[in-house]
mmCIF file of C-alpha atoms in Angstrom:
data_model
loop_
_atom_site.group_PDB
_atom_site.id
_atom_site.type_symbol
_atom_site.label_atom_id
_atom_site.label_comp_id
_atom_site.label_asym_id
_atom_site.label_seq_id
_atom_site.Cartn_x
_atom_site.Cartn_y
_atom_site.Cartn_z
ATOM 1 C CA MET A 1 63.936 -50.792 -68.548
ATOM 2 C CA THR A 2 61.239 -51.127 -65.852
ATOM 3 C CA LEU A 3 58.273 -48.801 -66.220
ATOM 4 C CA ARG A 4 57.537 -46.787 -63.083
ATOM 5 C CA VAL A 5 54.044 -45.610 -62.163
ATOM 6 C CA GLY A 6 53.611 -43.098 -59.348
ATOM 7 C CA VAL A 7 50.278 -43.093 -57.533
ATOM 8 C CA VAL A 8 49.299 -40.061 -55.481
ATOM 9 C CA GLY A 9 47.253 -41.311 -52.533
ATOM 10 C CA GLY A 10 47.801 -44.349 -50.343
ATOM 11 C CA GLY A 11 44.278 -45.773 -50.055
ATOM 12 C CA GLN A 12 42.788 -49.102 -51.065
ATOM 13 C CA LEU A 13 42.667 -48.272 -54.778
ATOM 14 C CA ALA A 14 46.439 -47.825 -54.817
ATOM 15 C CA ARG A 15 46.749 -51.013 -52.741
ATOM 16 C CA MET A 16 44.808 -52.988 -55.343
ATOM 17 C CA MET A 17 47.106 -51.768 -58.134
ATOM 18 C CA ILE A 18 50.074 -53.514 -56.476
ATOM 19 C CA ALA A 19 49.340 -57.103 -57.552
ATOM 20 C CA PRO A 20 48.756 -56.350 -61.262
ATOM 21 C CA ALA A 21 51.822 -54.080 -61.277
ATOM 22 C CA VAL A 22 53.942 -56.968 -59.987
ATOM 23 C CA GLU A 23 52.457 -59.314 -62.606
ATOM 24 C CA LEU A 24 53.185 -56.828 -65.398
ATOM 25 C CA GLY A 25 56.711 -56.092 -64.181
ATOM 26 C CA ILE A 26 55.790 -52.482 -63.433
ATOM 27 C CA GLU A 27 57.373 -50.680 -60.507
ATOM 28 C CA LEU A 28 54.584 -49.071 -58.507
ATOM 29 C CA ARG A 29 55.469 -46.193 -56.194
ATOM 30 C CA VAL A 30 52.961 -44.526 -53.891
ATOM 31 C CA LEU A 31 52.918 -41.093 -52.257
ATOM 32 C CA ALA A 32 50.843 -41.648 -49.120
ATOM 33 C CA GLU A 33 49.259 -39.011 -46.942
ATOM 34 C CA SER A 34 50.496 -40.709 -43.766
ATOM 35 C CA GLU A 35 52.281 -43.813 -42.507
ATOM 36 C CA GLY A 36 50.473 -47.144 -42.346
ATOM 37 C CA MET A 37 47.920 -46.521 -45.069
ATOM 38 C CA ALA A 38 46.261 -49.286 -47.084
ATOM 39 C CA ALA A 39 48.889 -49.198 -49.876
ATOM 40 C CA LYS A 40 51.835 -49.318 -47.440
ATOM 41 C CA LEU A 41 53.524 -52.180 -49.338
ATOM 42 C CA ALA A 42 54.231 -49.794 -52.227
ATOM 43 C CA VAL A 43 54.695 -46.511 -50.333
ATOM 44 C CA THR A 44 57.998 -44.839 -51.212
ATOM 45 C CA ALA A 45 57.147 -41.340 -49.928
ATOM 46 C CA VAL A 46 54.887 -39.792 -47.303
ATOM 47 C CA GLY A 47 53.749 -36.216 -47.650
ATOM 48 C CA ASP A 48 51.055 -33.665 -48.414
ATOM 49 C CA TYR A 49 49.560 -34.080 -51.905
ATOM 50 C CA ARG A 50 48.500 -30.417 -51.678
ATOM 51 C CA ASP A 51 52.144 -29.279 -51.621
ATOM 52 C CA ALA A 52 53.611 -28.840 -55.097
ATOM 53 C CA GLU A 53 57.244 -29.394 -54.086
ATOM 54 C CA THR A 54 56.377 -32.639 -52.297
ATOM 55 C CA VAL A 55 54.512 -33.995 -55.311
ATOM 56 C CA LEU A 56 57.164 -32.764 -57.779
ATOM 57 C CA ALA A 57 59.931 -34.508 -55.810
ATOM 58 C CA PHE A 58 57.913 -37.738 -55.907
ATOM 59 C CA ALA A 59 57.116 -37.350 -59.617
ATOM 60 C CA ARG A 60 60.777 -36.989 -60.630
ATOM 61 C CA GLU A 61 61.322 -40.680 -59.800
ATOM 62 C CA VAL A 62 58.544 -42.129 -62.017
ATOM 63 C CA ASP A 63 57.485 -42.227 -65.667
ATOM 64 C CA VAL A 64 53.835 -41.271 -65.163
ATOM 65 C CA ILE A 65 51.698 -39.918 -62.342
ATOM 66 C CA THR A 66 48.194 -41.186 -61.620
ATOM 67 C CA PHE A 67 45.852 -41.065 -58.650
ATOM 68 C CA ASP A 68 44.087 -42.962 -55.885
ATOM 69 C CA HIS A 69 41.664 -40.011 -55.542
ATOM 70 C CA GLU A 70 40.733 -36.806 -57.368
ATOM 71 C CA HIS A 71 41.612 -34.279 -54.651
ATOM 72 C CA VAL A 72 45.027 -33.042 -55.805
ATOM 73 C CA PRO A 73 44.638 -29.252 -56.304
ATOM 74 C CA GLN A 74 44.740 -27.794 -59.797
ATOM 75 C CA ASP A 75 47.771 -25.634 -59.032
ATOM 76 C CA VAL A 76 49.740 -28.744 -58.012
ATOM 77 C CA LEU A 77 48.609 -30.591 -61.128
ATOM 78 C CA GLY A 78 49.584 -27.587 -63.230
ATOM 79 C CA ALA A 79 53.043 -27.514 -61.659
ATOM 80 C CA LEU A 80 53.523 -31.156 -62.628
ATOM 81 C CA VAL A 81 52.512 -30.502 -66.233
ATOM 82 C CA ASP A 82 54.737 -27.413 -66.404
ATOM 83 C CA ALA A 83 57.640 -29.563 -65.210
ATOM 84 C CA GLY A 84 57.086 -32.000 -68.071
ATOM 85 C CA VAL A 85 55.558 -34.780 -65.980
ATOM 86 C CA ALA A 86 53.103 -37.150 -67.677
ATOM 87 C CA VAL A 87 49.917 -36.734 -65.605
ATOM 88 C CA ARG A 88 47.089 -39.172 -66.381
ATOM 89 C CA PRO A 89 44.332 -38.218 -66.215
ATOM 90 C CA GLY A 90 45.458 -34.645 -66.775
ATOM 91 C CA PRO A 91 44.287 -31.564 -64.877
ATOM 92 C CA HIS A 92 42.065 -30.504 -67.790
ATOM 93 C CA ALA A 93 40.065 -33.727 -67.290
ATOM 94 C CA LEU A 94 40.279 -33.969 -63.503
ATOM 95 C CA ARG A 95 38.695 -30.560 -63.040
ATOM 96 C CA PHE A 96 35.392 -32.106 -64.115
ATOM 97 C CA ALA A 97 35.696 -34.792 -61.430
ATOM 98 C CA GLN A 98 36.678 -32.179 -58.837
ATOM 99 C CA ASP A 99 33.846 -29.706 -59.410
ATOM 100 C CA LYS A 100 30.318 -30.972 -59.990
ATOM 101 C CA ILE A 101 29.066 -27.692 -61.453
ATOM 102 C CA GLU A 102 31.852 -27.692 -64.033
ATOM 103 C CA MET A 103 31.030 -31.336 -64.723
ATOM 104 C CA ARG A 104 27.347 -30.612 -65.310
ATOM 105 C CA THR A 105 28.188 -27.647 -67.541
ATOM 106 C CA ARG A 106 30.594 -29.640 -69.708
ATOM 107 C CA LEU A 107 28.332 -32.677 -69.958
ATOM 108 C CA ALA A 108 25.541 -30.380 -71.147
ATOM 109 C CA GLU A 109 27.879 -29.050 -73.845
ATOM 110 C CA LEU A 110 28.562 -32.657 -74.888
ATOM 111 C CA GLY A 111 24.830 -33.374 -75.092
ATOM 112 C CA MET A 112 24.897 -36.016 -72.361
ATOM 113 C CA PRO A 113 21.595 -36.946 -70.679
ATOM 114 C CA GLN A 114 21.419 -35.484 -67.169
ATOM 115 C CA PRO A 115 18.935 -34.612 -64.453
ATOM 116 C CA ASP A 116 17.648 -31.049 -64.560
ATOM 117 C CA TRP A 117 20.093 -28.928 -62.540
ATOM 118 C CA ALA A 118 21.176 -25.413 -61.633
ATOM 119 C CA ALA A 119 23.983 -23.589 -59.868
ATOM 120 C CA VAL A 120 22.427 -21.569 -57.021
ATOM 121 C CA THR A 121 24.119 -18.858 -54.980
ATOM 122 C CA GLY A 122 21.472 -18.220 -52.350
ATOM 123 C CA ARG A 123 18.193 -19.216 -50.700
ATOM 124 C CA ASP A 124 15.948 -17.455 -53.226
ATOM 125 C CA GLU A 125 17.472 -19.246 -56.211
ATOM 126 C CA LEU A 126 17.257 -22.603 -54.449
ATOM 127 C CA GLN A 127 13.635 -22.004 -53.483
ATOM 128 C CA ALA A 128 12.787 -21.110 -57.080
ATOM 129 C CA PHE A 129 14.269 -24.428 -58.215
ATOM 130 C CA LEU A 130 12.312 -26.293 -55.539
ATOM 131 C CA ASP A 131 9.092 -24.579 -56.566
ATOM 132 C CA ALA A 132 9.678 -25.615 -60.186
ATOM 133 C CA HIS A 133 10.440 -29.251 -59.277
ATOM 134 C CA GLY A 134 7.691 -30.391 -56.986
ATOM 135 C CA GLY A 135 9.142 -29.034 -53.751
ATOM 136 C CA ARG A 136 11.970 -31.567 -53.402
ATOM 137 C CA ALA A 137 15.486 -31.573 -54.816
ATOM 138 C CA VAL A 138 19.022 -32.803 -54.211
ATOM 139 C CA VAL A 139 21.595 -30.212 -53.108
ATOM 140 C CA LYS A 140 25.310 -30.964 -53.449
ATOM 141 C CA THR A 141 28.486 -29.180 -52.496
ATOM 142 C CA PRO A 142 30.369 -28.847 -55.798
ATOM 143 C CA ARG A 143 33.731 -29.951 -54.401
ATOM 144 C CA GLY A 144 34.984 -32.575 -51.991
ATOM 145 C CA GLY A 145 31.926 -34.794 -51.579
ATOM 146 C CA TYR A 146 32.088 -38.588 -51.849
ATOM 147 C CA ASP A 147 30.248 -41.678 -50.526
ATOM 148 C CA GLY A 148 27.129 -39.653 -49.788
ATOM 149 C CA LYS A 149 28.976 -36.790 -48.093
ATOM 150 C CA GLY A 150 28.106 -33.312 -49.349
ATOM 151 C CA VAL A 151 24.678 -34.458 -50.588
ATOM 152 C CA ARG A 152 21.253 -33.585 -49.125
ATOM 153 C CA VAL A 153 17.664 -34.065 -50.160
ATOM 154 C CA VAL A 154 15.858 -30.831 -49.246
ATOM 155 C CA THR A 155 12.260 -29.676 -49.217
ATOM 156 C CA ALA A 156 12.950 -26.081 -48.154
ATOM 157 C CA ALA A 157 15.717 -23.702 -49.168
ATOM 158 C CA ALA A 158 16.568 -22.959 -45.530
ATOM 159 C CA GLU A 159 17.875 -26.522 -45.194
ATOM 160 C CA ALA A 160 20.991 -25.459 -47.118
ATOM 161 C CA ASP A 161 21.616 -22.213 -45.196
ATOM 162 C CA ASP A 162 24.721 -23.609 -43.462
ATOM 163 C CA TRP A 163 26.280 -24.522 -46.801
ATOM 164 C CA PHE A 164 25.524 -21.075 -48.217
ATOM 165 C CA ALA A 165 27.080 -19.562 -45.098
ATOM 166 C CA THR A 166 30.225 -21.625 -45.620
ATOM 167 C CA LEU A 167 30.454 -20.371 -49.193
ATOM 168 C CA ALA A 168 30.149 -16.781 -47.956
ATOM 169 C CA GLU A 169 32.825 -17.294 -45.302
ATOM 170 C CA ASP A 170 35.162 -18.721 -47.932
ATOM 171 C CA ALA A 171 35.339 -15.225 -49.480
ATOM 172 C CA HIS A 172 35.739 -16.722 -52.951
ATOM 173 C CA GLY A 173 32.068 -16.763 -53.821
ATOM 174 C CA GLY A 174 30.686 -19.829 -55.505
ATOM 175 C CA ALA A 175 27.477 -21.773 -55.726
ATOM 176 C CA LEU A 176 25.807 -24.998 -54.701
ATOM 177 C CA LEU A 177 24.589 -27.539 -57.212
ATOM 178 C CA VAL A 178 20.900 -28.387 -57.087
ATOM 179 C CA GLU A 179 19.432 -31.249 -59.101
ATOM 180 C CA GLU A 180 15.988 -32.655 -59.638
ATOM 181 C CA LEU A 181 15.159 -35.642 -57.436
ATOM 182 C CA VAL A 182 15.231 -38.349 -60.097
ATOM 183 C CA ASP A 183 12.523 -41.003 -60.037
ATOM 184 C CA PHE A 184 14.846 -43.899 -60.783
ATOM 185 C CA SER A 185 14.236 -47.636 -60.848
ATOM 186 C CA ARG A 186 17.875 -48.516 -60.188
ATOM 187 C CA GLU A 187 21.437 -47.215 -60.310
ATOM 188 C CA LEU A 188 23.978 -48.363 -62.873
ATOM 189 C CA ALA A 189 27.675 -47.825 -63.518
ATOM 190 C CA GLN A 190 29.563 -47.854 -66.806
ATOM 191 C CA GLN A 191 33.350 -48.150 -66.790
ATOM 192 C CA VAL A 192 35.548 -47.173 -69.703
ATOM 193 C CA ALA A 193 39.311 -47.413 -70.102
ATOM 194 C CA ARG A 194 41.075 -44.993 -72.448
ATOM 195 C CA ARG A 195 44.756 -44.587 -73.272
ATOM 196 C CA PRO A 196 46.482 -41.418 -74.551
ATOM 197 C CA SER A 197 46.784 -42.789 -78.072
ATOM 198 C CA GLY A 198 42.978 -43.073 -78.201
ATOM 199 C CA GLU A 199 42.168 -46.769 -77.720
ATOM 200 C CA VAL A 200 38.992 -47.211 -75.666
ATOM 201 C CA ARG A 201 37.366 -50.254 -74.071
ATOM 202 C CA ALA A 202 33.994 -50.329 -72.346
ATOM 203 C CA SER A 203 33.212 -52.848 -69.603
ATOM 204 C CA PRO A 204 29.812 -54.489 -69.100
ATOM 205 C CA VAL A 205 27.324 -52.129 -67.484
ATOM 206 C CA VAL A 206 26.630 -53.088 -63.863
ATOM 207 C CA GLU A 207 23.881 -52.486 -61.312
ATOM 208 C CA THR A 208 24.884 -50.850 -58.033
ATOM 209 C CA VAL A 209 23.027 -50.815 -54.728
ATOM 210 C CA GLN A 210 23.689 -47.974 -52.288
ATOM 211 C CA LYS A 211 23.384 -48.047 -48.485
ATOM 212 C CA ASP A 212 23.449 -44.697 -46.677
ATOM 213 C CA GLY A 213 25.073 -43.119 -49.740
ATOM 214 C CA VAL A 214 27.806 -45.769 -49.974
ATOM 215 C CA CYS A 215 28.028 -48.514 -52.599
ATOM 216 C CA ALA A 216 27.098 -51.764 -50.838
ATOM 217 C CA GLU A 217 26.624 -54.237 -53.699
ATOM 218 C CA VAL A 218 27.396 -54.560 -57.405
ATOM 219 C CA VAL A 219 25.912 -57.076 -59.837
ATOM 220 C CA ALA A 220 27.702 -57.616 -63.150
ATOM 221 C CA PRO A 221 26.327 -57.465 -65.722
ATOM 222 C CA ALA A 222 23.260 -55.454 -64.736
ATOM 223 C CA PRO A 223 20.315 -57.881 -64.640
ATOM 224 C CA HIS A 224 17.241 -57.482 -66.834
ATOM 225 C CA GLN A 225 19.041 -55.550 -69.520
ATOM 226 C CA ASP A 226 18.823 -55.728 -73.267
ATOM 227 C CA ALA A 227 21.315 -54.891 -75.999
ATOM 228 C CA ARG A 228 19.940 -51.348 -76.109
ATOM 229 C CA LEU A 229 20.911 -50.606 -72.508
ATOM 230 C CA GLN A 230 24.510 -51.754 -72.951
ATOM 231 C CA GLU A 231 24.720 -49.821 -76.211
ATOM 232 C CA VAL A 232 23.366 -46.621 -74.598
ATOM 233 C CA THR A 233 25.548 -46.780 -71.486
ATOM 234 C CA ALA A 234 28.679 -47.661 -73.448
ATOM 235 C CA ARG A 235 28.025 -44.767 -75.834
ATOM 236 C CA ILE A 236 27.649 -42.413 -72.876
ATOM 237 C CA GLY A 237 30.827 -43.704 -71.215
ATOM 238 C CA VAL A 238 32.951 -43.557 -74.339
ATOM 239 C CA GLY A 239 31.528 -40.148 -75.276
ATOM 240 C CA ILE A 240 32.459 -38.724 -71.887
ATOM 241 C CA ALA A 241 35.923 -40.310 -71.885
ATOM 242 C CA GLU A 242 36.669 -38.835 -75.295
ATOM 243 C CA GLY A 243 34.876 -35.525 -74.705
ATOM 244 C CA LEU A 244 36.749 -34.852 -71.461
ATOM 245 C CA ASP A 245 40.024 -36.419 -72.682
ATOM 246 C CA VAL A 246 40.161 -38.878 -69.776
ATOM 247 C CA THR A 247 43.146 -41.245 -69.662
ATOM 248 C CA GLY A 248 43.004 -44.283 -67.385
ATOM 249 C CA MET A 249 39.790 -45.681 -65.929
ATOM 250 C CA LEU A 250 36.572 -43.680 -65.965
ATOM 251 C CA ALA A 251 33.479 -44.707 -64.001
ATOM 252 C CA VAL A 252 30.175 -43.104 -64.961
ATOM 253 C CA GLU A 253 27.475 -43.537 -62.317
ATOM 254 C CA LEU A 254 24.019 -43.552 -63.879
ATOM 255 C CA PHE A 255 20.325 -43.514 -63.047
ATOM 256 C CA GLU A 256 17.931 -45.736 -64.985
ATOM 257 C CA THR A 257 14.606 -43.948 -64.632
ATOM 258 C CA VAL A 258 11.170 -45.489 -64.287
ATOM 259 C CA ASP A 259 10.410 -44.350 -67.845
ATOM 260 C CA GLU A 260 13.577 -46.135 -69.082
ATOM 261 C CA ARG A 261 15.845 -43.152 -69.603
ATOM 262 C CA VAL A 262 19.506 -43.230 -68.565
ATOM 263 C CA LEU A 263 20.915 -40.121 -66.848
ATOM 264 C CA VAL A 264 24.456 -39.317 -65.727
ATOM 265 C CA ASN A 265 24.802 -38.958 -61.955
ATOM 266 C CA GLU A 266 28.527 -38.770 -61.039
ATOM 267 C CA LEU A 267 31.999 -39.332 -62.558
ATOM 268 C CA ALA A 268 35.180 -40.872 -61.143
ATOM 269 C CA MET A 269 38.456 -40.755 -63.083
ATOM 270 C CA ARG A 270 40.254 -43.703 -61.476
ATOM 271 C CA PRO A 271 39.430 -47.286 -60.529
ATOM 272 C CA HIS A 272 36.077 -47.292 -58.770
ATOM 273 C CA ASN A 273 34.070 -49.339 -56.293
ATOM 274 C CA SER A 274 31.676 -50.343 -59.066
ATOM 275 C CA GLY A 275 34.562 -52.127 -60.809
ATOM 276 C CA HIS A 276 35.945 -54.230 -57.938
ATOM 277 C CA TRP A 277 34.096 -57.261 -59.355
ATOM 278 C CA THR A 278 36.548 -57.256 -62.265
ATOM 279 C CA GLN A 279 39.337 -58.581 -60.027
ATOM 280 C CA ASP A 280 37.741 -62.037 -60.128
ATOM 281 C CA GLY A 281 35.021 -61.687 -62.754
ATOM 282 C CA ALA A 282 36.647 -60.126 -65.842
ATOM 283 C CA VAL A 283 39.444 -61.005 -68.217
ATOM 284 C CA THR A 284 41.277 -57.814 -67.215
ATOM 285 C CA SER A 285 40.717 -56.195 -63.831
ATOM 286 C CA GLN A 286 40.111 -52.464 -63.633
ATOM 287 C CA PHE A 287 43.407 -52.097 -61.757
ATOM 288 C CA GLU A 288 45.476 -53.767 -64.472
ATOM 289 C CA GLN A 289 43.508 -51.870 -67.109
ATOM 290 C CA HIS A 290 44.226 -48.561 -65.392
ATOM 291 C CA LEU A 291 47.962 -49.265 -65.322
ATOM 292 C CA ARG A 292 47.940 -50.273 -68.985
ATOM 293 C CA ALA A 293 45.983 -47.155 -69.915
ATOM 294 C CA VAL A 294 48.118 -44.580 -68.088
ATOM 295 C CA LEU A 295 51.277 -46.161 -69.553
ATOM 296 C CA ASP A 296 49.688 -46.113 -73.039
ATOM 297 C CA LEU A 297 49.988 -49.893 -73.347
ATOM 298 C CA PRO A 298 47.431 -51.943 -75.328
ATOM 299 C CA LEU A 299 44.286 -52.405 -73.269
ATOM 300 C CA GLY A 300 43.114 -55.813 -72.084
ATOM 301 C CA ASP A 301 39.853 -57.585 -72.884
ATOM 302 C CA ALA A 302 37.176 -56.184 -70.551
ATOM 303 C CA ASP A 303 34.675 -59.029 -70.970
ATOM 304 C CA ALA A 304 33.304 -61.014 -68.047
ATOM 305 C CA VAL A 305 34.649 -64.542 -67.485
ATOM 306 C CA ALA A 306 31.417 -65.834 -65.924
ATOM 307 C CA ASP A 307 27.715 -65.301 -66.483
ATOM 308 C CA TRP A 308 27.421 -63.350 -63.232
ATOM 309 C CA SER A 309 29.618 -61.631 -60.673
ATOM 310 C CA VAL A 310 28.526 -60.081 -57.392
ATOM 311 C CA MET A 311 30.635 -57.764 -55.225
ATOM 312 C CA ILE A 312 29.644 -57.052 -51.627
ATOM 313 C CA ASN A 313 31.406 -54.300 -49.690
ATOM 314 C CA ILE A 314 32.461 -55.012 -46.117
ATOM 315 C CA LEU A 315 31.353 -51.807 -44.437
ATOM 316 C CA GLY A 316 32.529 -51.149 -40.898
ATOM 317 C CA GLY A 317 33.820 -54.631 -40.144
ATOM 318 C CA PRO A 318 33.552 -56.604 -36.907
ATOM 319 C CA VAL A 319 33.289 -54.787 -33.598
ATOM 320 C CA SER A 320 34.547 -57.586 -31.368
ATOM 321 C CA ASP A 321 37.748 -58.551 -33.210
ATOM 322 C CA SER A 322 39.767 -58.105 -36.424
ATOM 323 C CA LEU A 323 38.909 -59.092 -39.980
ATOM 324 C CA ASP A 324 41.774 -61.595 -39.870
ATOM 325 C CA ALA A 325 40.044 -63.538 -37.091
ATOM 326 C CA ARG A 326 37.056 -64.161 -39.399
ATOM 327 C CA PHE A 327 38.937 -65.444 -42.450
ATOM 328 C CA ALA A 328 39.070 -69.159 -41.704
ATOM 329 C CA ALA A 329 35.356 -69.497 -40.996
ATOM 330 C CA ALA A 330 34.380 -67.495 -44.100
ATOM 331 C CA MET A 331 36.725 -69.501 -46.326
ATOM 332 C CA GLU A 332 35.496 -72.842 -44.997
ATOM 333 C CA ALA A 333 31.832 -71.960 -45.418
ATOM 334 C CA HIS A 334 32.196 -70.300 -48.831
ATOM 335 C CA PRO A 335 35.247 -71.580 -50.720
ATOM 336 C CA VAL A 336 34.036 -69.938 -53.958
ATOM 337 C CA ALA A 337 34.244 -66.474 -52.402
ATOM 338 C CA LYS A 338 37.253 -64.226 -52.970
ATOM 339 C CA VAL A 339 37.861 -61.943 -49.991
ATOM 340 C CA HIS A 340 39.800 -58.698 -50.458
ATOM 341 C CA THR A 341 40.751 -56.612 -47.416
ATOM 342 C CA TYR A 342 42.318 -53.170 -47.273
ATOM 343 C CA GLY A 343 44.543 -53.303 -44.197
ATOM 344 C CA LYS A 344 42.213 -50.915 -42.378
ATOM 345 C CA ALA A 345 40.999 -51.109 -38.794
ATOM 346 C CA PRO A 346 37.230 -51.678 -38.491
ATOM 347 C CA ARG A 347 35.177 -48.531 -37.920
ATOM 348 C CA PRO A 348 31.462 -47.889 -38.397
ATOM 349 C CA GLY A 349 30.681 -47.088 -42.035
ATOM 350 C CA ARG A 350 34.272 -47.510 -43.201
ATOM 351 C CA LYS A 351 35.066 -49.522 -46.337
ATOM 352 C CA VAL A 352 37.419 -52.199 -45.008
ATOM 353 C CA GLY A 353 37.147 -54.817 -47.736
ATOM 354 C CA HIS A 354 34.922 -56.576 -50.224
ATOM 355 C CA VAL A 355 33.906 -60.052 -51.351
ATOM 356 C CA ASN A 356 33.632 -61.218 -54.965
ATOM 357 C CA VAL A 357 31.879 -64.326 -56.262
ATOM 358 C CA ALA A 358 31.493 -65.298 -59.925
ATOM 359 C CA GLY A 359 29.415 -68.107 -61.391
ATOM 360 C CA ALA A 360 26.595 -69.295 -63.629
ATOM 361 C CA ASP A 361 23.545 -68.836 -61.373
ATOM 362 C CA LEU A 362 22.816 -65.316 -60.142
ATOM 363 C CA ASP A 363 20.820 -66.382 -57.085
ATOM 364 C CA ASP A 364 23.597 -68.688 -55.908
ATOM 365 C CA VAL A 365 26.350 -66.173 -56.689
ATOM 366 C CA ALA A 366 24.547 -63.433 -54.765
ATOM 367 C CA TYR A 367 23.876 -65.756 -51.821
ATOM 368 C CA GLN A 368 27.502 -66.894 -51.618
ATOM 369 C CA ALA A 369 28.836 -63.331 -51.777
ATOM 370 C CA ARG A 370 26.420 -61.944 -49.195
ATOM 371 C CA ALA A 371 26.869 -64.859 -46.822
ATOM 372 C CA ALA A 372 30.680 -64.729 -47.040
ATOM 373 C CA ALA A 373 30.690 -60.966 -46.405
ATOM 374 C CA ALA A 374 28.408 -61.466 -43.398
ATOM 375 C CA PHE A 375 31.212 -63.335 -41.611
ATOM 376 C CA PHE A 376 33.076 -60.027 -41.384
ATOM 377 C CA GLN A 377 30.224 -58.079 -39.828
ATOM 378 C CA ASP A 378 28.716 -58.207 -36.337
#
């Protein structure tokens, strides 16, 4: 009997699950928000993921529900669980990816290393935090932010007045998250796969480079690391996966500080941009691993297949023509590069694809990946 995985959300992460699903003989079905989305090849339903009846109708036709994003409301997730649907990751885990204050609170209970932080409900509390942390801090909206959205560096409490006003207008109360401005030397990401029966596999820790709050480049494994760093980041990743009862892929975004500490920045409970390199640089890609995990199948080897892999995001894409028009030139100039596109129209700042290159020499691998990606930008 064919196993059926239902993915809520029709974006590029669902799109990139299609190929490994075909290879594994899994039937992938996607509930998309609208027609023509990136995962259109596997879309079997179009509807509002915030509507319980819509999601329940979709879920009745699959063996397990998983996600392209973490935005499905808790009441919808609860309705799925109440109806006996296998939801992976479950609502009890996803709540920590949906609300950053809840995440920080739970990670503190688990003893995970974090920046200093506080939940603040007004200007006075925010100013007190600023005064105690050198006059600068990072303010985040607890829910809904991604790719740099909902994040501000502030030097005065008044700079968050509009967000406090929005909270007041919401009539439900609430708080903003404020964090110390970490003096970090670089950003890292640790991925972990975990299945319901408890098996866990950690991937190599990678270095990520951000541009305007969006991941622009990933180097795997993270350069200039020692055994201690991989041990520390893997322990953090596995500890969070087990402590939050995550099933599927978990990405833990991390700061490595100038004094060599490692602090947890953000969590994502799904395949993640920091793991796209695994499509061409690891024994088991994050997309295959996620499918295995949510179906409670034995996990694949997460090791790298080359000394180095570099992933470059194609952000925005060409202004003058389509990505398709650039393929031939990029392929001819850089035959070692693997180009992945998302079926999206170019638009400033939009993630429309990425390039992977794997090999033995980091300088050459990075050059090939960057130069191939440049063909798709103006």
